[in-house]
Amino acid sequence: MPAILFPDGFIWGAATSAYQIEGAVNEDGRGPSIWDRFSHTPGATRDGHTGDVACDHYHRYPEDVALMGDLGLKAYRFSVAWPRILPNGRGAVNQAGLDFYRRLVDCLLARGITPYATLYHWDLPLALEEAGGWPSRDTAHAFAEYAGIVAAALGDTIRHWITINEPWCVSMLGYQRGEHAPGRRDMPAALAAAHHTLLAHGLGVQAIRAAAPGAEVSIALNFEAAVPLSDHPVDRDAARFRDGYYNRWFLDPVCGHGYPGDMVADYSAAGYLPRGMHFVRPGDLATIATPTDFFALNYYTCVVVAGGSAPWEHRLVTLERPRTAMGWEIYPEGLYKLLLRLYAHYNLPRILISENGVSYLDLVEADGRVRDERRIAFIREHLEACHRAIQAGVPLIGYFYWSLLDNFEWAQGYHQRFGLVHVDYATQQRLPRDSFAWYREVIAANGF
Ligand code: IFM
């Protein structure tokens, strides 16, 4: 009997996303996405890496699903590439795109693995960016049309849906900081983009339910623990701002609390809302707060925050503590506190961890093994935090490790490795790491 035992039926999963693994960007009628253009822009990604081939999962999915079967996965989270389904973002449907996901899902179901489909994991059809992208309200309506089309076509076999993955990344990395596609640097536009991703979520929930009765739907929000450098009021206020910027700006509206008033005041004072909250129209907040069937969250790390001359002028402080290859601090306690906070303040239904994972650059050793003890320790510590939260009453129903495979880590290209499975990009050979074997035992024992 494991010392740490999870509830019966706990959903053990792993996650990936389309552009990060599929490759085949010009096949079977797929249209271009913002990531095709961005990754081909000189200087945008490390060493100019692109997702053109990635893990070639588009062709190798049977082998990858066989690995999932070997791992004993109960569920697999993947994303549907919008430009495969609607090459121009709207209008004509590309049946070959839908057929690919049907083949993938059939393969999963044949092995008893439950599909969790994310509808938007950052690969906006380029035509929609050219029409204004996420700062344009039309993009939210285009998303709802797309969500309805996919749910109508695949809703007989997919029951679990995630609308938008990580709206903070979509809006802030994409439109404020320019680190991700489409590479814009414009905070007022980013705040409009944030609103439209949330609106897309709400409209998407309604469209999925209309097309596939019985569907279970959530958004996937990413969280970062904001820890003040000291107890000084300026540091504490900086941490409040950071939490508002990264977490509450998205969580509060989704949970029916509206946009946080302290942040609206700060953003106005900072000059980020020159036209006020002009993008919010009557009824939007109710749409965004459409109740979901479960609540999916992604958690990786924390930041230490020091105050500046104003809350938005805060600094992130790098302390001498263990970090991952991404440079992210390892902070499982942040996951525990987050789960308790969601439980105590947001009255959420079932909570699912839709991503948690770590990049380490472990080498394949001479005997052909990848001994990734640090990844095993990372997962174990985060699962311990999950278990403590469950014991405290949090309705946590599952955990998806990010990622099944090493893959295209966006602006970092192939320089980061998050996988339970090592991928040799020259040969496309898959090699399960030691963490794969460890996770398989955890799944089989429902604990460790
Ligand atoms: O690889 C990403 C993923 O696409 C979204 N969440 C975080 C992961 C690691 O950076």
XYZ file of C-alpha atoms in Angstrom, residues 101-436:
336
model
C -8.066 14.199 -34.804
C -10.683 11.478 -35.276
C -7.907 8.986 -36.036
C -5.957 10.149 -32.988
C -8.986 9.906 -30.697
C -9.949 6.471 -32.026
C -6.425 5.311 -31.293
C -6.621 6.677 -27.735
C -10.007 5.130 -27.051
C -8.810 1.766 -28.354
C -6.276 1.821 -25.513
C -8.747 3.017 -22.912
C -7.230 6.524 -22.716
C -9.715 9.372 -22.252
C -9.105 12.323 -24.606
C -9.041 15.877 -23.236
C -9.068 18.253 -26.188
C -7.838 21.827 -25.914
C -9.237 24.003 -28.665
C -6.744 26.854 -28.528
C -3.120 26.354 -27.614
C -1.726 29.488 -29.281
C -1.783 28.650 -33.000
C -4.128 31.386 -34.204
C -4.816 31.159 -37.945
C -2.680 33.864 -39.542
C -5.661 35.285 -41.439
C -7.285 36.164 -38.118
C -4.170 37.957 -36.864
C -4.131 39.922 -40.088
C -7.734 40.902 -39.383
C -6.725 42.261 -35.940
C -5.867 39.192 -33.847
C -6.967 38.824 -30.227
C -7.227 42.595 -29.622
C -10.168 42.413 -32.049
C -13.521 41.265 -30.664
C -14.274 39.373 -33.892
C -11.615 36.825 -32.970
C -13.705 35.729 -29.971
C -16.677 35.116 -32.250
C -14.487 33.288 -34.755
C -13.288 31.055 -31.918
C -16.851 30.221 -30.915
C -17.681 29.203 -34.505
C -14.597 27.009 -34.625
C -15.343 25.467 -31.214
C -18.859 24.586 -32.359
C -17.557 22.998 -35.574
C -15.046 20.789 -33.749
C -17.509 19.822 -31.011
C -20.162 18.914 -33.612
C -17.672 16.801 -35.573
C -15.918 15.041 -32.680
C -18.292 15.394 -29.731
C -19.449 11.796 -30.141
C -16.018 10.598 -28.994
C -14.562 13.522 -27.030
C -16.386 14.469 -23.860
C -13.788 16.675 -22.131
C -12.869 20.033 -23.610
C -10.631 22.915 -22.685
C -11.399 26.155 -24.497
C -8.347 28.424 -24.230
C -4.970 27.467 -22.826
C -3.294 30.114 -20.655
C -4.911 33.408 -21.671
C -2.143 35.244 -19.775
C 0.429 33.835 -22.200
C -1.764 34.492 -25.227
C -2.299 38.132 -24.337
C 0.764 39.187 -22.349
C 3.547 37.145 -23.965
C 1.996 37.658 -27.390
C 0.802 41.278 -27.312
C 2.469 43.009 -24.340
C 5.970 41.580 -24.280
C 6.361 40.360 -27.842
C 8.135 37.194 -26.692
C 5.564 34.934 -28.325
C 3.591 35.154 -31.539
C 2.450 37.522 -32.896
C 5.301 39.459 -31.262
C 3.511 42.718 -30.516
C 4.464 45.113 -27.684
C 1.402 47.127 -26.764
C -0.135 46.845 -23.284
C -3.479 48.475 -24.115
C -3.845 46.010 -27.012
C -2.786 43.155 -24.693
C -5.544 44.033 -22.219
C -8.094 43.994 -25.023
C -6.627 40.664 -26.152
C -6.968 39.310 -22.604
C -10.629 40.262 -22.524
C -11.302 38.666 -25.888
C -9.616 35.395 -24.924
C -11.893 35.275 -21.866
C -14.913 36.169 -23.981
C -13.893 33.467 -26.465
C -13.834 31.017 -23.573
C -17.368 31.918 -22.453
C -18.761 31.866 -25.981
C -16.851 28.661 -26.618
C -18.374 26.906 -23.598
C -21.821 27.766 -24.924
C -20.985 26.683 -28.488
C -19.499 23.369 -27.363
C -22.503 22.572 -25.181
C -24.919 23.461 -27.989
C -23.067 21.182 -30.428
C -22.241 18.318 -28.054
C -24.747 17.889 -25.229
C -23.106 16.189 -22.254
C -19.734 17.808 -22.947
C -17.643 18.797 -19.925
C -15.803 22.065 -20.437
C -13.231 24.277 -18.710
C -10.649 26.939 -19.474
C -6.991 26.273 -18.520
C -5.569 29.180 -16.521
C -1.890 29.380 -15.674
C -0.852 30.528 -12.223
C 2.368 31.824 -10.775
C 2.913 32.242 -7.042
C 3.929 35.859 -6.291
C 6.070 35.943 -3.138
C 7.053 39.345 -1.678
C 10.798 39.792 -1.136
C 10.133 41.005 2.404
C 7.300 42.003 4.700
C 7.843 45.625 3.788
C 4.521 47.137 2.597
C 6.062 48.159 -0.746
C 7.155 44.587 -1.488
C 3.817 43.219 -0.363
C 1.999 45.655 -2.606
C 4.227 44.704 -5.524
C 3.320 41.033 -4.936
C -0.362 41.986 -4.835
C 0.046 43.694 -8.222
C 1.932 40.786 -9.719
C -0.728 38.349 -8.510
C -3.365 40.605 -10.058
C -1.512 40.896 -13.362
C -0.801 37.199 -13.764
C -3.546 35.390 -11.831
C -6.547 37.433 -10.698
C -7.068 39.367 -13.946
C -8.128 36.053 -15.502
C -9.379 34.033 -12.546
C -11.763 36.633 -11.122
C -13.869 37.223 -14.253
C -14.009 33.488 -15.043
C -15.278 32.870 -11.513
C -17.934 35.582 -11.716
C -16.110 38.204 -9.638
C -15.516 40.619 -12.519
C -12.194 42.342 -13.123
C -10.330 43.093 -9.878
C -10.916 46.737 -8.912
C -7.405 47.264 -7.530
C -5.949 46.245 -10.892
C -8.303 48.410 -12.928
C -7.152 51.335 -10.767
C -3.469 50.455 -11.164
C -3.705 49.852 -14.911
C -5.494 53.187 -15.301
C -2.851 54.976 -13.231
C -0.112 53.331 -15.275
C -1.708 54.574 -18.510
C -2.498 51.042 -19.739
C -6.221 51.797 -20.169
C -6.252 55.042 -22.171
C -9.866 54.381 -23.196
C -10.888 52.802 -19.899
C -12.350 49.286 -20.042
C -13.858 50.105 -23.453
C -13.582 46.499 -24.626
C -16.072 45.244 -22.011
C -19.606 45.319 -23.448
C -22.864 44.676 -21.602
C -23.299 40.954 -20.984
C -19.622 40.074 -21.484
C -18.908 39.398 -17.818
C -21.881 37.038 -17.566
C -20.698 35.198 -20.686
C -17.157 34.905 -19.339
C -18.511 33.549 -16.049
C -20.625 30.838 -17.706
C -20.291 28.014 -15.164
C -17.860 25.295 -16.200
C -17.919 21.599 -15.413
C -14.427 21.484 -13.978
C -11.620 23.969 -13.483
C -8.251 23.328 -15.133
C -5.053 25.008 -13.933
C -1.422 24.980 -14.971
C 1.259 25.556 -12.365
C 5.046 25.605 -12.667
C 6.771 28.153 -10.444
C 6.863 31.274 -8.324
C 8.446 34.705 -8.595
C 9.947 36.795 -5.807
C 8.737 40.365 -6.144
C 10.323 43.598 -4.890
C 8.537 46.953 -4.900
C 9.455 49.920 -7.049
C 8.272 53.500 -7.436
C 4.781 52.191 -8.335
C 3.263 48.695 -8.222
C 3.702 48.267 -11.987
C 7.368 49.222 -11.625
C 8.105 46.158 -9.464
C 11.195 43.974 -9.974
C 11.499 40.206 -10.037
C 14.378 39.124 -7.814
C 16.510 36.072 -8.529
C 17.550 34.430 -5.267
C 20.119 31.661 -4.965
C 17.715 28.740 -4.984
C 17.424 25.581 -7.087
C 16.063 26.267 -10.550
C 15.021 24.306 -13.588
C 16.607 24.622 -17.025
C 13.982 27.295 -17.786
C 15.432 29.275 -14.864
C 12.203 28.771 -12.933
C 12.320 28.320 -9.181
C 10.964 25.046 -7.804
C 8.152 25.864 -5.400
C 5.678 23.024 -4.732
C 4.341 24.875 -1.694
C 2.948 27.425 -4.147
C 0.785 24.720 -5.699
C -0.531 23.677 -2.282
C -1.358 27.272 -1.357
C -2.966 27.906 -4.730
C -5.221 24.870 -4.425
C -6.306 25.940 -0.936
C -6.916 29.487 -2.097
C -9.057 28.353 -5.020
C -11.015 26.111 -2.678
C -11.491 28.761 0.000
C -12.220 31.835 -2.132
C -13.573 30.723 -5.479
C -16.058 27.929 -4.799
C -14.781 25.915 -7.742
C -16.238 22.654 -8.911
C -13.810 19.823 -9.595
C -10.228 21.037 -10.031
C -7.834 19.458 -12.508
C -4.132 20.176 -12.850
C -3.895 20.339 -16.623
C -0.137 21.048 -16.612
C 2.746 20.719 -14.203
C 6.222 19.714 -15.236
C 9.872 20.535 -15.548
C 12.631 20.996 -18.106
C 16.030 19.502 -17.356
C 18.662 18.832 -19.957
C 19.434 15.254 -18.969
C 21.662 13.348 -21.315
C 21.204 9.935 -22.808
C 23.900 7.866 -21.087
C 26.131 5.274 -22.684
C 23.839 2.445 -21.604
C 20.915 4.150 -23.365
C 19.143 5.339 -20.217
C 18.162 8.865 -19.232
C 18.496 9.067 -15.453
C 16.355 12.088 -14.645
C 16.162 11.875 -10.849
C 15.586 15.618 -10.634
C 12.414 15.325 -12.739
C 11.190 12.465 -10.544
C 11.828 14.581 -7.433
C 9.984 17.535 -8.996
C 6.907 15.449 -9.801
C 6.970 13.712 -6.422
C 7.121 16.994 -4.506
C 4.270 18.486 -6.522
C 2.166 15.360 -6.120
C 2.796 15.498 -2.370
C 1.462 19.061 -2.424
C -1.594 17.837 -4.354
C -2.181 15.060 -1.868
C -1.978 17.426 1.092
C -4.506 19.681 -0.592
C -6.875 16.770 -1.182
C -6.586 15.858 2.486
C -7.493 19.447 3.332
C -10.707 19.024 1.326
C -9.765 20.402 -2.114
C -11.773 18.610 -4.859
C -8.734 17.815 -6.988
C -9.625 15.138 -9.520
C -6.528 14.721 -11.656
C -2.984 15.606 -12.647
C -1.560 15.927 -16.157
C 2.211 15.955 -16.457
C 3.653 18.435 -19.000
C 4.824 16.954 -21.214
C 4.597 13.445 -22.565
C 7.365 14.187 -25.083
C 10.181 16.687 -25.386
C 8.878 19.246 -27.842
C 9.096 22.724 -29.365
C 9.221 25.013 -26.342
C 8.069 28.161 -28.156
C 10.672 30.974 -28.090
C 13.151 28.530 -26.520
C 12.833 26.161 -29.472
C 14.201 22.679 -28.809
C 16.596 23.946 -26.114
C 14.237 22.851 -23.336
C 13.214 19.296 -22.532
C 10.069 18.724 -20.475
C 9.313 15.162 -21.604
C 8.820 11.914 -19.778
C 10.084 10.694 -23.136
C 13.329 11.960 -24.648
C 13.113 12.788 -28.354
C 16.145 12.639 -30.630
C 15.128 15.226 -33.211
C 17.622 13.969 -35.811
C 16.112 10.486 -35.895
C 12.745 11.099 -34.196
C 13.582 8.221 -31.893
C 11.583 8.208 -28.645
C 13.345 7.074 -25.484
C 11.383 6.884 -22.230
C 13.317 8.460 -19.342
C 13.533 6.998 -15.844
C 10.713 9.380 -14.881
C 8.475 7.541 -17.346
